[in-house]
Coordinates of C-alpha atoms in Angstrom, one line a residue:
X1 CA -28.5 -9.4 -174.5
X2 CA -27.3 -6.8 -172.5
X3 CA -30.9 -7.1 -170.9
X4 CA -30.4 -10.6 -170.3
X5 CA -27.0 -10.7 -168.6
X6 CA -28.4 -8.3 -166.1
X7 CA -31.6 -9.9 -165.2
X8 CA -29.5 -12.6 -164.3
X9 CA -26.9 -10.6 -162.2
X10 CA -28.7 -8.3 -160.3
X11 CA -27.9 -9.1 -157.4
X12 CA -24.1 -9.2 -157.8
X13 CA -25.2 -5.5 -159.3
X14 CA -26.4 -4.9 -156.5
X15 CA -23.3 -5.2 -154.0
X16 CA -20.7 -3.1 -156.6
X17 CA -22.9 -0.5 -157.4
X18 CA -23.5 -0.1 -153.2
X19 CA -20.0 -0.7 -153.2
X20 CA -19.4 2.1 -155.9
X21 CA -22.3 4.0 -154.3
X22 CA -23.7 5.1 -157.7
X23 CA -27.7 5.0 -159.2
X24 CA -26.3 3.2 -162.8
X25 CA -29.9 4.1 -163.5
X26 CA -29.2 7.2 -164.7
X27 CA -26.6 5.9 -167.3
X28 CA -29.1 3.1 -169.4
X29 CA -28.1 3.5 -172.8
X30 CA -24.4 2.8 -172.5
X31 CA -24.1 -0.6 -169.8
X32 CA -20.5 -1.3 -171.6
X33 CA -18.1 -0.3 -168.1
X34 CA -20.5 -1.1 -165.6
X35 CA -20.6 -4.8 -166.7
X36 CA -17.2 -5.2 -167.4
X37 CA -16.7 -4.7 -163.7
X38 CA -19.3 -6.5 -163.0
X39 CA -17.7 -9.2 -164.6
X40 CA -14.5 -7.9 -162.9
X41 CA -16.0 -8.9 -159.5
X42 CA -18.2 -12.1 -160.3
X43 CA -14.5 -13.7 -161.4
X44 CA -12.8 -12.9 -157.9
X45 CA -12.3 -15.2 -155.1
X46 CA -14.7 -14.7 -151.6
X47 CA -15.8 -16.6 -148.9
X48 CA -17.8 -16.6 -146.5
X49 CA -17.0 -17.6 -142.3
X50 CA -19.6 -17.9 -140.0
X51 CA -17.1 -18.6 -136.4
X52 CA -19.3 -19.1 -132.8
X53 CA -16.6 -19.4 -130.2
X54 CA -16.8 -18.6 -126.1
X55 CA -14.5 -15.1 -124.9
X56 CA -13.0 -16.1 -121.3
X57 CA -10.8 -14.3 -119.0
X58 CA -7.6 -14.9 -119.5
X59 CA -7.7 -16.6 -115.2
X60 CA -11.0 -18.7 -118.0
X61 CA -13.9 -17.1 -116.7
X62 CA -16.9 -16.3 -119.4
X63 CA -17.7 -13.2 -120.0
X64 CA -21.1 -12.5 -119.8
X65 CA -20.7 -8.5 -121.3
X66 CA -17.9 -8.3 -124.4
X67 CA -17.7 -7.6 -127.4
X68 CA -15.3 -8.7 -130.2
X69 CA -14.2 -7.3 -132.7
X70 CA -12.7 -8.7 -136.3
X71 CA -11.0 -6.3 -138.8
X72 CA -8.6 -6.8 -141.4
X73 CA -4.3 -6.3 -140.7
X74 CA -1.8 -5.7 -142.2
X75 CA -2.4 -7.2 -145.6
X76 CA -5.8 -6.9 -146.3
X77 CA -7.8 -10.0 -147.2
X78 CA -11.7 -8.7 -146.1
X79 CA -14.2 -8.3 -148.9
X80 CA -15.5 -4.6 -149.4
X81 CA -17.4 -2.9 -148.2
X82 CA -18.4 -4.9 -144.9
X83 CA -19.2 -3.1 -141.6
X84 CA -19.7 -3.7 -138.0
X85 CA -18.4 -7.2 -137.4
X86 CA -18.8 -8.0 -134.1
X87 CA -20.9 -9.5 -132.1
X88 CA -21.7 -9.4 -128.3
X89 CA -21.6 -12.3 -125.6
X90 CA -24.3 -14.6 -124.7
X91 CA -25.2 -14.1 -121.1
X92 CA -26.7 -17.3 -120.5
X93 CA -29.9 -16.7 -118.0
X94 CA -31.3 -14.4 -120.0
X95 CA -32.9 -17.9 -121.2
X96 CA -36.3 -19.1 -119.4
X97 CA -34.7 -22.0 -118.3
X98 CA -31.8 -21.2 -115.3
X99 CA -28.9 -23.6 -113.6
X100 CA -29.1 -27.4 -114.0
X101 CA -31.9 -27.3 -116.6
X102 CA -29.9 -24.4 -118.9
X103 CA -29.9 -25.9 -122.6
X104 CA -26.5 -27.7 -122.8
X105 CA -25.5 -25.9 -125.7
X106 CA -26.0 -22.6 -124.6
X107 CA -22.9 -21.4 -122.2
X108 CA -21.9 -17.7 -120.9
X109 CA -19.5 -15.3 -123.2
X110 CA -20.5 -17.0 -126.6
X111 CA -20.6 -15.3 -129.6
X112 CA -21.0 -15.6 -133.5
X113 CA -18.6 -13.7 -136.3
X114 CA -19.7 -13.4 -140.1
X115 CA -17.4 -12.0 -142.7
X116 CA -16.2 -12.6 -146.5
X117 CA -12.6 -12.4 -147.2
X118 CA -11.1 -13.1 -150.7
X119 CA -8.0 -15.7 -149.7
X120 CA -8.9 -19.6 -147.2
X121 CA -5.8 -17.9 -145.9
X122 CA -4.4 -14.7 -143.9
X123 CA -5.1 -13.2 -141.1
X124 CA -7.4 -10.4 -139.4
X125 CA -7.8 -8.2 -136.2
X126 CA -9.5 -9.4 -133.4
X127 CA -9.7 -7.2 -130.7
X128 CA -12.3 -8.2 -127.3
X129 CA -13.8 -5.5 -124.5
X130 CA -16.5 -5.6 -121.6
X131 CA -18.5 -3.2 -121.3
X132 CA -18.1 -0.6 -118.1
X133 CA -21.3 -1.4 -116.8
X134 CA -21.9 -4.4 -115.7
X135 CA -18.7 -8.0 -114.9
X136 CA -18.6 -11.2 -114.7
X137 CA -20.8 -11.5 -111.9
X138 CA -23.9 -8.7 -112.9
X139 CA -27.9 -10.0 -113.6
X140 CA -28.0 -10.9 -116.7
X141 CA -31.4 -9.5 -117.0
X142 CA -31.6 -6.5 -115.3
X143 CA -28.0 -5.7 -115.4
X144 CA -25.9 -7.0 -119.0
X145 CA -29.7 -7.3 -121.5
X146 CA -29.4 -3.1 -120.9
X147 CA -26.4 -2.3 -121.2
X148 CA -25.7 -0.2 -124.4
X149 CA -23.8 -0.4 -126.8
X150 CA -21.4 2.3 -126.6
X151 CA -20.5 1.8 -123.0
X152 CA -18.2 -1.6 -124.0
X153 CA -15.2 0.5 -124.2
X154 CA -12.9 -1.5 -121.7
X155 CA -10.6 -3.1 -123.3
X156 CA -9.5 -6.0 -123.1
X157 CA -6.5 -6.5 -125.3
X158 CA -6.1 -7.5 -129.0
X159 CA -5.2 -10.1 -131.2
X160 CA -5.3 -12.2 -134.3
X161 CA -7.8 -14.1 -136.6
X162 CA -5.5 -17.3 -137.9
X163 CA -7.4 -18.0 -141.1
X164 CA -6.0 -21.5 -143.0
X165 CA -9.1 -22.7 -144.3
X166 CA -9.3 -27.1 -146.6
X167 CA -12.5 -26.5 -148.4
X168 CA -11.9 -30.4 -148.5
X169 CA -12.6 -29.8 -144.8
X170 CA -15.2 -26.7 -143.8
X171 CA -16.0 -26.7 -140.7
X172 CA -13.2 -28.3 -138.9
X173 CA -12.2 -25.8 -136.4
X174 CA -9.1 -25.9 -136.7
X175 CA -9.6 -24.6 -139.6
X176 CA -9.3 -21.3 -137.6
X177 CA -7.6 -19.5 -134.5
X178 CA -7.2 -16.9 -132.2
X179 CA -4.6 -16.2 -131.2
X180 CA -4.2 -12.5 -127.8
X181 CA -3.1 -11.3 -125.1
X182 CA -5.6 -10.0 -122.1
X183 CA -8.8 -12.8 -123.0
X184 CA -9.2 -16.2 -124.5
X185 CA -11.0 -17.4 -127.3
X186 CA -12.2 -20.6 -128.3
X187 CA -13.4 -21.2 -131.5
X188 CA -16.5 -24.0 -131.1
X189 CA -17.4 -24.4 -135.1
X190 CA -17.2 -23.0 -138.2
X191 CA -19.0 -23.5 -141.1
X192 CA -17.4 -21.8 -145.0
X193 CA -19.1 -21.0 -148.1
X194 CA -17.8 -20.3 -151.2
X195 CA -19.2 -18.1 -153.1
X196 CA -20.9 -18.9 -156.5
X197 CA -21.7 -22.7 -154.5
X198 CA -25.5 -22.2 -154.8
X199 CA -27.4 -25.1 -155.5
X200 CA -30.6 -24.0 -156.1
X201 CA -33.9 -26.5 -157.4
X202 CA -36.5 -25.7 -159.0
X203 CA -37.1 -22.2 -157.6
X204 CA -40.2 -20.7 -156.3
X205 CA -41.6 -17.7 -157.6
X206 CA -40.3 -15.8 -154.6
X207 CA -37.3 -17.1 -155.4
X208 CA -36.4 -15.8 -158.5
X209 CA -37.2 -12.4 -157.3
X210 CA -35.3 -12.0 -154.1
X211 CA -32.8 -13.4 -156.4
X212 CA -32.8 -11.1 -158.9
X213 CA -33.6 -13.0 -161.7
X214 CA -37.1 -10.9 -162.5
X215 CA -35.8 -7.9 -162.7
X216 CA -33.4 -5.4 -165.3
X217 CA -31.1 -2.9 -164.9
X218 CA -29.5 -1.3 -161.4
X219 CA -31.0 -0.8 -158.5
X220 CA -32.4 2.7 -157.0
X221 CA -30.6 3.6 -153.9
X222 CA -32.1 5.0 -150.9
X223 CA -30.6 6.1 -148.3
X224 CA -31.2 8.3 -145.2
X225 CA -34.6 10.3 -144.3
X226 CA -37.6 10.4 -147.0
X227 CA -40.3 13.2 -146.6
X228 CA -42.3 12.4 -149.2
X229 CA -45.2 10.3 -150.1
X230 CA -42.9 7.4 -152.5
X231 CA -43.6 4.6 -155.3
X232 CA -40.7 2.1 -155.0
X233 CA -40.8 -0.5 -158.0
X234 CA -37.7 -3.0 -160.0
X235 CA -34.7 -2.8 -157.6
X236 CA -33.7 -1.3 -154.4
X237 CA -30.4 -0.9 -152.1
X238 CA -30.8 0.5 -148.7
X239 CA -27.6 2.0 -147.6
X240 CA -27.4 2.7 -143.5
X241 CA -30.3 3.1 -141.8
X242 CA -33.4 4.7 -143.7
X243 CA -36.4 6.9 -142.1
X244 CA -39.3 7.1 -143.7
X245 CA -40.9 10.3 -142.0
X246 CA -43.8 11.7 -140.1
X247 CA -46.7 13.0 -143.7
X248 CA -45.2 10.3 -145.8
X249 CA -46.4 6.5 -146.9
X250 CA -44.6 4.4 -149.1
X251 CA -46.1 2.5 -151.2
X252 CA -44.4 -0.6 -152.9
X253 CA -45.1 -2.4 -155.9
X254 CA -45.8 -5.9 -157.1
X255 CA -42.7 -7.2 -158.6
X256 CA -40.6 -5.0 -156.2
X257 CA -37.5 -6.7 -154.5
X258 CA -35.3 -4.2 -152.1
X259 CA -31.9 -5.2 -150.8
X260 CA -30.8 -4.2 -147.6
X261 CA -26.9 -3.7 -147.7
X262 CA -25.0 -5.3 -144.2
X263 CA -26.0 -2.7 -141.3
X264 CA -29.4 -1.5 -143.1
X265 CA -33.1 -0.8 -141.7
X266 CA -36.2 0.8 -142.4
X267 CA -37.8 2.7 -140.1
X268 CA -41.6 3.8 -140.5
X269 CA -42.0 6.8 -137.6
X270 CA -45.2 7.6 -135.9
X271 CA -47.1 9.7 -138.7
X272 CA -45.8 7.5 -141.5
X273 CA -46.8 4.5 -143.4
X274 CA -45.6 1.7 -145.5
X275 CA -48.3 -0.1 -148.1
X276 CA -47.2 -3.4 -150.1
X277 CA -49.7 -5.2 -152.1
X278 CA -47.9 -7.8 -153.6
X279 CA -49.1 -10.7 -155.6
X280 CA -49.0 -14.2 -155.2
X281 CA -47.8 -14.1 -159.1
X282 CA -45.4 -10.8 -158.8
X283 CA -45.0 -10.4 -155.2
X284 CA -42.7 -7.9 -152.7
X285 CA -39.5 -8.7 -151.5
X286 CA -37.1 -7.3 -148.9
X287 CA -33.8 -9.2 -148.6
X288 CA -30.1 -9.0 -147.8
X289 CA -27.8 -7.8 -150.3
X290 CA -24.9 -10.2 -150.0
X291 CA -24.3 -12.8 -153.3
X292 CA -26.1 -15.4 -153.4
X293 CA -25.1 -18.4 -151.3
X294 CA -23.5 -16.3 -149.3
X295 CA -26.2 -14.7 -147.2
X296 CA -27.6 -15.9 -144.0
X297 CA -28.7 -13.9 -140.9
X298 CA -28.4 -11.2 -139.5
X299 CA -27.5 -9.5 -142.6
X300 CA -29.5 -6.5 -142.4
X301 CA -31.5 -5.1 -139.8
X302 CA -35.1 -5.4 -141.2
X303 CA -38.5 -3.5 -141.0
X304 CA -39.5 -1.4 -138.7
X305 CA -42.5 0.4 -138.7
X306 CA -44.5 2.6 -135.6
X307 CA -47.7 3.3 -135.3
X308 CA -50.4 6.0 -132.9
X309 CA -52.5 2.9 -131.5
X310 CA -51.1 3.1 -127.7
X311 CA -49.1 0.2 -125.7
X312 CA -48.7 -0.9 -122.1
X313 CA -46.2 1.4 -121.2
X314 CA -43.9 4.6 -123.5
X315 CA -40.5 3.0 -124.2
X316 CA -37.8 2.8 -127.5
X317 CA -37.4 0.2 -130.2
X318 CA -34.3 -1.2 -130.5
X319 CA -32.0 -0.5 -132.8
X320 CA -29.3 2.0 -133.7
X321 CA -31.1 5.2 -133.7
X322 CA -34.3 4.5 -131.7
X323 CA -37.0 5.6 -131.8
X324 CA -40.0 6.4 -129.2
X325 CA -43.4 4.8 -129.2
X326 CA -46.4 3.5 -127.3
X327 CA -48.2 5.0 -124.4
X328 CA -51.9 5.8 -124.2
X329 CA -53.9 5.4 -127.7
X330 CA -53.4 8.5 -129.8
X331 CA -55.0 8.5 -133.5
X332 CA -55.7 4.0 -134.3
X333 CA -54.4 4.7 -137.8
X334 CA -53.2 2.2 -139.5
X335 CA -49.8 2.0 -140.6
X336 CA -49.1 -1.1 -142.4
X337 CA -51.0 -2.9 -144.8
X338 CA -48.9 -5.6 -146.3
X339 CA -49.6 -8.9 -148.7
X340 CA -47.5 -11.4 -150.6
X341 CA -44.4 -10.2 -148.9
X342 CA -41.5 -11.4 -147.8
X343 CA -39.2 -10.6 -145.3
X344 CA -35.6 -12.3 -145.2
X345 CA -32.7 -12.6 -143.5
X346 CA -32.8 -9.4 -141.4
X347 CA -32.1 -8.5 -137.4
X348 CA -28.7 -7.8 -137.2
X349 CA -28.1 -7.0 -133.1
X350 CA -27.2 -3.7 -132.2
X351 CA -26.7 -4.4 -128.5
X352 CA -26.9 -6.9 -125.9
X353 CA -30.3 -8.8 -126.5
X354 CA -31.3 -5.8 -128.8
X355 CA -31.5 -7.4 -132.2
X356 CA -33.2 -6.2 -134.6
X357 CA -36.2 -7.9 -136.2
X358 CA -37.1 -9.6 -139.8
X359 CA -40.5 -7.3 -139.2
X360 CA -41.0 -5.3 -136.4
X361 CA -44.1 -3.5 -135.1
X362 CA -44.8 -0.3 -132.3
X363 CA -47.7 0.3 -131.2
X364 CA -49.3 -0.4 -135.0
X365 CA -52.5 -1.1 -136.9
X366 CA -50.6 -3.4 -139.6
X367 CA -52.8 -5.4 -141.4
X368 CA -50.4 -8.3 -142.8
X369 CA -52.0 -11.0 -145.6
X370 CA -49.4 -13.6 -147.1
X371 CA -46.4 -12.3 -145.4
X372 CA -43.2 -14.8 -145.7
X373 CA -40.4 -14.0 -142.4
X374 CA -37.6 -16.3 -143.4
X375 CA -34.4 -17.1 -141.6
X376 CA -34.3 -14.5 -139.2
X377 CA -31.2 -13.9 -136.5
X378 CA -34.1 -12.8 -133.9
X379 CA -37.5 -13.0 -134.0
X380 CA -39.5 -13.1 -138.0
X381 CA -42.3 -10.9 -136.9
X382 CA -42.6 -9.0 -132.9
X383 CA -45.2 -6.7 -132.1
X384 CA -45.3 -4.1 -129.2
X385 CA -48.3 -3.0 -128.5
X386 CA -50.8 -2.4 -131.2
X387 CA -53.4 -4.2 -132.8
X388 CA -53.6 -6.1 -135.5
X389 CA -55.6 -8.3 -138.6
X390 CA -53.5 -11.1 -139.7
X391 CA -53.5 -14.0 -141.3
X392 CA -51.6 -16.3 -143.7
X393 CA -48.2 -15.5 -141.8
X394 CA -44.9 -18.9 -142.4
X395 CA -41.8 -18.1 -140.5
X396 CA -39.2 -20.1 -141.7
X397 CA -35.8 -21.2 -140.8
X398 CA -36.0 -18.4 -138.0
X399 CA -32.8 -18.5 -135.4
X400 CA -34.9 -16.9 -132.5
X401 CA -38.9 -16.4 -131.3
X402 CA -41.7 -17.1 -134.9
X403 CA -43.6 -14.8 -133.7
X404 CA -43.5 -13.0 -130.8
X405 CA -46.7 -10.2 -129.2
X406 CA -45.8 -8.2 -126.1
X407 CA -47.5 -4.6 -124.6
X408 CA -51.2 -5.0 -124.8
X409 CA -51.4 -5.8 -128.4
X410 CA -55.3 -6.9 -129.7
X411 CA -56.2 -8.4 -133.0
X412 CA -57.2 -11.3 -134.7
X413 CA -54.2 -14.2 -136.2
X414 CA -55.1 -16.5 -138.2
X415 CA -53.1 -19.4 -140.1
X416 CA -50.5 -18.8 -138.8
X417 CA -47.3 -21.3 -139.7
X418 CA -44.0 -21.3 -137.9
X419 CA -40.5 -23.8 -139.0
X420 CA -37.7 -24.2 -137.8
X421 CA -34.9 -25.5 -139.9
X422 CA -31.5 -27.2 -138.5
X423 CA -29.0 -26.4 -136.8
X424 CA -27.0 -27.5 -140.0
X425 CA -28.3 -24.9 -142.7
X426 CA -26.0 -22.5 -140.1
X427 CA -26.7 -19.5 -138.0
X428 CA -26.2 -19.2 -134.1
X429 CA -29.4 -20.0 -132.4
X430 CA -30.7 -18.3 -129.7
X431 CA -31.1 -19.5 -126.1
X432 CA -34.5 -20.1 -126.7
X433 CA -36.1 -20.7 -129.7
X434 CA -39.7 -20.8 -129.5
X435 CA -42.7 -21.1 -132.0
X436 CA -44.8 -18.6 -130.1
X437 CA -42.8 -16.6 -126.9
X438 CA -46.4 -13.7 -125.8
X439 CA -46.0 -11.4 -122.7
X440 CA -49.3 -9.7 -121.5
X441 CA -47.1 -6.7 -120.3
X442 CA -43.8 -5.2 -119.5
X443 CA -42.1 -4.7 -115.4
X444 CA -42.6 -0.8 -116.1
X445 CA -46.3 -1.2 -117.3
X446 CA -47.1 0.3 -114.0
X447 CA -50.6 -1.6 -113.0
X448 CA -50.2 -2.7 -110.2
X449 CA -49.9 -6.7 -110.8
X450 CA -52.5 -6.2 -113.0
X451 CA -54.2 -5.8 -116.5
X452 CA -54.9 -1.8 -115.4
X453 CA -52.3 -0.3 -117.4
X454 CA -52.7 2.9 -119.5
X455 CA -54.4 0.7 -122.4
X456 CA -56.7 -0.9 -119.0
X457 CA -55.4 -4.3 -120.5
X458 CA -52.5 -7.4 -121.4
X459 CA -51.9 -8.8 -124.9
X460 CA -55.1 -10.5 -125.9
X461 CA -55.4 -11.7 -129.3
X462 CA -56.9 -14.5 -130.8
X463 CA -56.1 -16.9 -132.4
X464 CA -56.9 -19.8 -135.2
X465 CA -55.5 -22.5 -136.8
X466 CA -51.4 -22.7 -135.6
X467 CA -49.1 -24.9 -137.0
X468 CA -45.4 -25.3 -135.2
X469 CA -43.3 -26.9 -136.4
X470 CA -39.5 -27.5 -134.1
X471 CA -36.3 -28.5 -135.7
X472 CA -35.4 -30.6 -132.0
X473 CA -33.2 -27.0 -131.3
X474 CA -31.9 -27.0 -127.4
X475 CA -33.7 -24.6 -125.0
X476 CA -36.8 -24.5 -127.3
X477 CA -40.8 -25.3 -126.7
X478 CA -43.8 -24.4 -128.8
X479 CA -45.6 -21.5 -127.6
X480 CA -44.1 -19.7 -124.2
X481 CA -46.8 -17.7 -122.8
X482 CA -45.9 -15.1 -119.8
X483 CA -46.7 -11.6 -117.5
X484 CA -50.2 -11.5 -117.4
X485 CA -50.6 -12.8 -121.4
X486 CA -54.3 -13.1 -121.7
X487 CA -55.6 -14.6 -125.1
X488 CA -57.0 -17.3 -126.7
X489 CA -55.7 -19.4 -129.1
X490 CA -58.0 -23.3 -131.4
X491 CA -56.7 -25.5 -133.8
X492 CA -53.0 -24.9 -132.7
X493 CA -50.3 -28.0 -133.8
X494 CA -47.1 -28.1 -131.9
X495 CA -44.5 -30.5 -132.2
X496 CA -40.8 -31.1 -132.8
X497 CA -39.3 -28.9 -130.4
X498 CA -36.5 -30.0 -127.2
X499 CA -38.0 -28.4 -125.0
X500 CA -39.7 -30.9 -122.1
X501 CA -43.1 -28.1 -122.0
X502 CA -45.2 -28.0 -125.6
X503 CA -46.7 -24.8 -123.7
X504 CA -45.0 -22.9 -120.3
X505 CA -46.3 -20.4 -118.3
X506 CA -44.3 -17.5 -116.1
X507 CA -44.9 -15.1 -114.1
X508 CA -42.3 -13.0 -111.7
X509 CA -42.6 -10.2 -109.5
X510 CA -45.7 -7.9 -110.2
X511 CA -46.3 -9.4 -113.3
X512 CA -50.2 -10.7 -114.2
X513 CA -51.4 -14.1 -114.4
X514 CA -51.9 -15.7 -117.3
X515 CA -54.8 -16.2 -118.3
X516 CA -55.2 -17.4 -121.8
X517 CA -57.5 -20.2 -122.8
X518 CA -56.3 -22.6 -125.5
X519 CA -59.0 -25.4 -127.0
X520 CA -58.3 -28.2 -129.8
X521 CA -54.6 -29.0 -129.3
X522 CA -53.0 -31.2 -130.5
X523 CA -48.9 -31.6 -129.3
X524 CA -45.9 -34.0 -129.3
X525 CA -46.5 -37.0 -127.4
X526 CA -44.2 -37.4 -123.8
X527 CA -44.2 -33.1 -123.9
X528 CA -46.3 -31.6 -121.0
X529 CA -48.9 -28.4 -121.0
X530 CA -49.4 -25.2 -119.2
X531 CA -52.8 -24.5 -119.9
X532 CA -55.0 -27.4 -119.8
X533 CA -56.4 -26.9 -123.6
X534 CA -60.4 -27.6 -123.9
X535 CA -59.9 -30.9 -125.9
X536 CA -56.5 -31.9 -126.8
X537 CA -54.8 -35.1 -128.4
X538 CA -51.4 -36.2 -128.5
X539 CA -49.0 -36.7 -131.4
X540 CA -46.0 -38.6 -132.5
X541 CA -45.2 -38.2 -136.0
X542 CA -44.8 -35.2 -138.3
X543 CA -48.1 -33.5 -138.3
X544 CA -47.6 -31.4 -142.0
X545 CA -47.9 -33.2 -144.9
X546 CA -43.9 -32.8 -145.6
X547 CA -41.1 -30.9 -145.2
X548 CA -40.2 -31.1 -148.8
X549 CA -35.8 -30.5 -149.0
X550 CA -35.3 -28.1 -145.3
X551 CA -33.9 -31.2 -144.6
X552 CA -31.6 -30.1 -147.6
X553 CA -31.8 -26.6 -145.6
X554 CA -34.0 -25.4 -149.5
X555 CA -32.0 -27.2 -151.9
X556 CA -33.4 -29.8 -153.7
X557 CA -36.3 -30.2 -156.1
X558 CA -39.2 -30.0 -153.2
X559 CA -40.9 -27.8 -151.8
X560 CA -42.6 -27.8 -147.8
X561 CA -46.1 -29.6 -147.8
X562 CA -47.9 -27.3 -145.1
X563 CA -51.0 -28.9 -145.3
X564 CA -52.0 -31.2 -141.8
X565 CA -52.5 -35.0 -142.3
X566 CA -55.1 -36.0 -142.6
X567 CA -55.3 -37.8 -139.3
X568 CA -55.8 -34.7 -137.6
X569 CA -58.1 -32.8 -139.6
X570 CA -60.8 -31.7 -138.6
X571 CA -61.2 -30.2 -135.5
X572 CA -57.4 -29.8 -135.1
X573 CA -56.4 -27.8 -138.4
X574 CA -53.6 -26.0 -137.8
X575 CA -52.4 -23.1 -140.3
X576 CA -53.4 -24.7 -143.5
X577 CA -56.1 -26.8 -145.4
X578 CA -55.4 -24.9 -148.8
X579 CA -51.6 -24.3 -150.0
X580 CA -52.2 -20.6 -149.7
X581 CA -48.8 -20.5 -149.7
X582 CA -47.3 -22.0 -152.6
X583 CA -45.0 -20.2 -154.9
X584 CA -44.5 -17.2 -153.7
X585 CA -43.0 -18.4 -151.1
X586 CA -39.0 -18.4 -150.3
X587 CA -37.7 -21.8 -148.0
X588 CA -33.0 -21.7 -149.5
X589 CA -31.2 -21.5 -146.1
X590 CA -29.0 -18.7 -147.1

């Protein structure tokens, strides 16, 4: 009986163990006290609250370089184990569209907060600050985007976040209010989710794994540095930033589930290696340690892999502890090999415009086969330099770009599918949530406006068989190609993005011109394409067989069928001629 209970409640057990910082596998013979504590934990009410607001000066000017923080007040109501409950405000002109063309639902000074409470009535401390390195007139892309998190020390004042939530009207903005002096915080949107409300129907193999149903017993806790090679299996709990040091190889067994606590991430340093090869029957999952029904984009930082395969510049990774990468090609050694992996709910923001992704790949030689990135706060997959052989890649429900390539990445990418979820599924979209965002080099690469930097190339992949389906989110387009992108794209389908451009190109300053070529493109009627494809057609209906229950945020009975509809077969193949994604993937939005 104990084993059955453990299988059904592993994710809650992981959350409890993370709070206690105890590895309960050491006491396998007596689970009585553990189960009693778990039962107590599960019976406690908990509410996940996601709110979006705007931060302004007392005079009403939007604060572009702001940061807001929530903390417990005199009477604690936050659930245990939560850290870094903050967000940096948005700076609209980071978007490709500015001025009159800027997305209507995005404003300077916008922030999003996600936190969990034990009550629907109470008060939290609410404070705001701004950076010492900018002001409200600063340029977004050249100043605000480069601000370090450590510079946000200029206090604007303190206030109170008041909760008076009606569970029968969970999206009413009057459920939440802020009273403060020194600044104005206005709530634009609010959503409330209750622990235990998880109406998933017909879970897939992947959903059962990521939700802890295929695991037994307590997880193994990993924190700090891993200096020797290890093999992981069963359940793993990540606490804080975990570093896999140079010389170490991490091998992940089929059927393993890795859960990251809020603010955690795993970094593979140069000289280390990740080998994670699952199967369709036993995939590998990297997910959030939050309770079922309360997991959201940005819960944890995701996977960061750094190799020695070069990039068009030398720089530092994103993250709270940045690591160096790039420069001239070093030892071109494969250091990332993944198959049948799911990476979900990653991408927490650590500085303005500095979010980790579900999967961040720096200067690596990577092999990815049957990999899904799901519900990330930032990009699904982003690569800076290096090379890759990728096939059968699925990006679902992300809040920024599905696939992002930069800084002289090259390789062969086949069968890519990107699918946006409706805004009603929760989370705060970026100002420009594209399917593809691909840049040739960086402005600091020193190529003199050419692709003759340290690697003598711009980003130049060969991409074949693509399906990109949007959800009409403001500012989003199918493909945004910039700054010397020189790849070839063949047999692509783009549909459902809000922007007028299905494909756009952008070159300013010293960046080289985009020289990409596109063949056999099917795109939505009425949209434009900045690159004239060799062979094209327009479409006026969803190009895939079925979106399934993603209109219900993945909680309904049916799963998507991404196979291209019959009228587009042949030349316009898209990312799926077979159901290579079936059963091992995941679709629930939280």
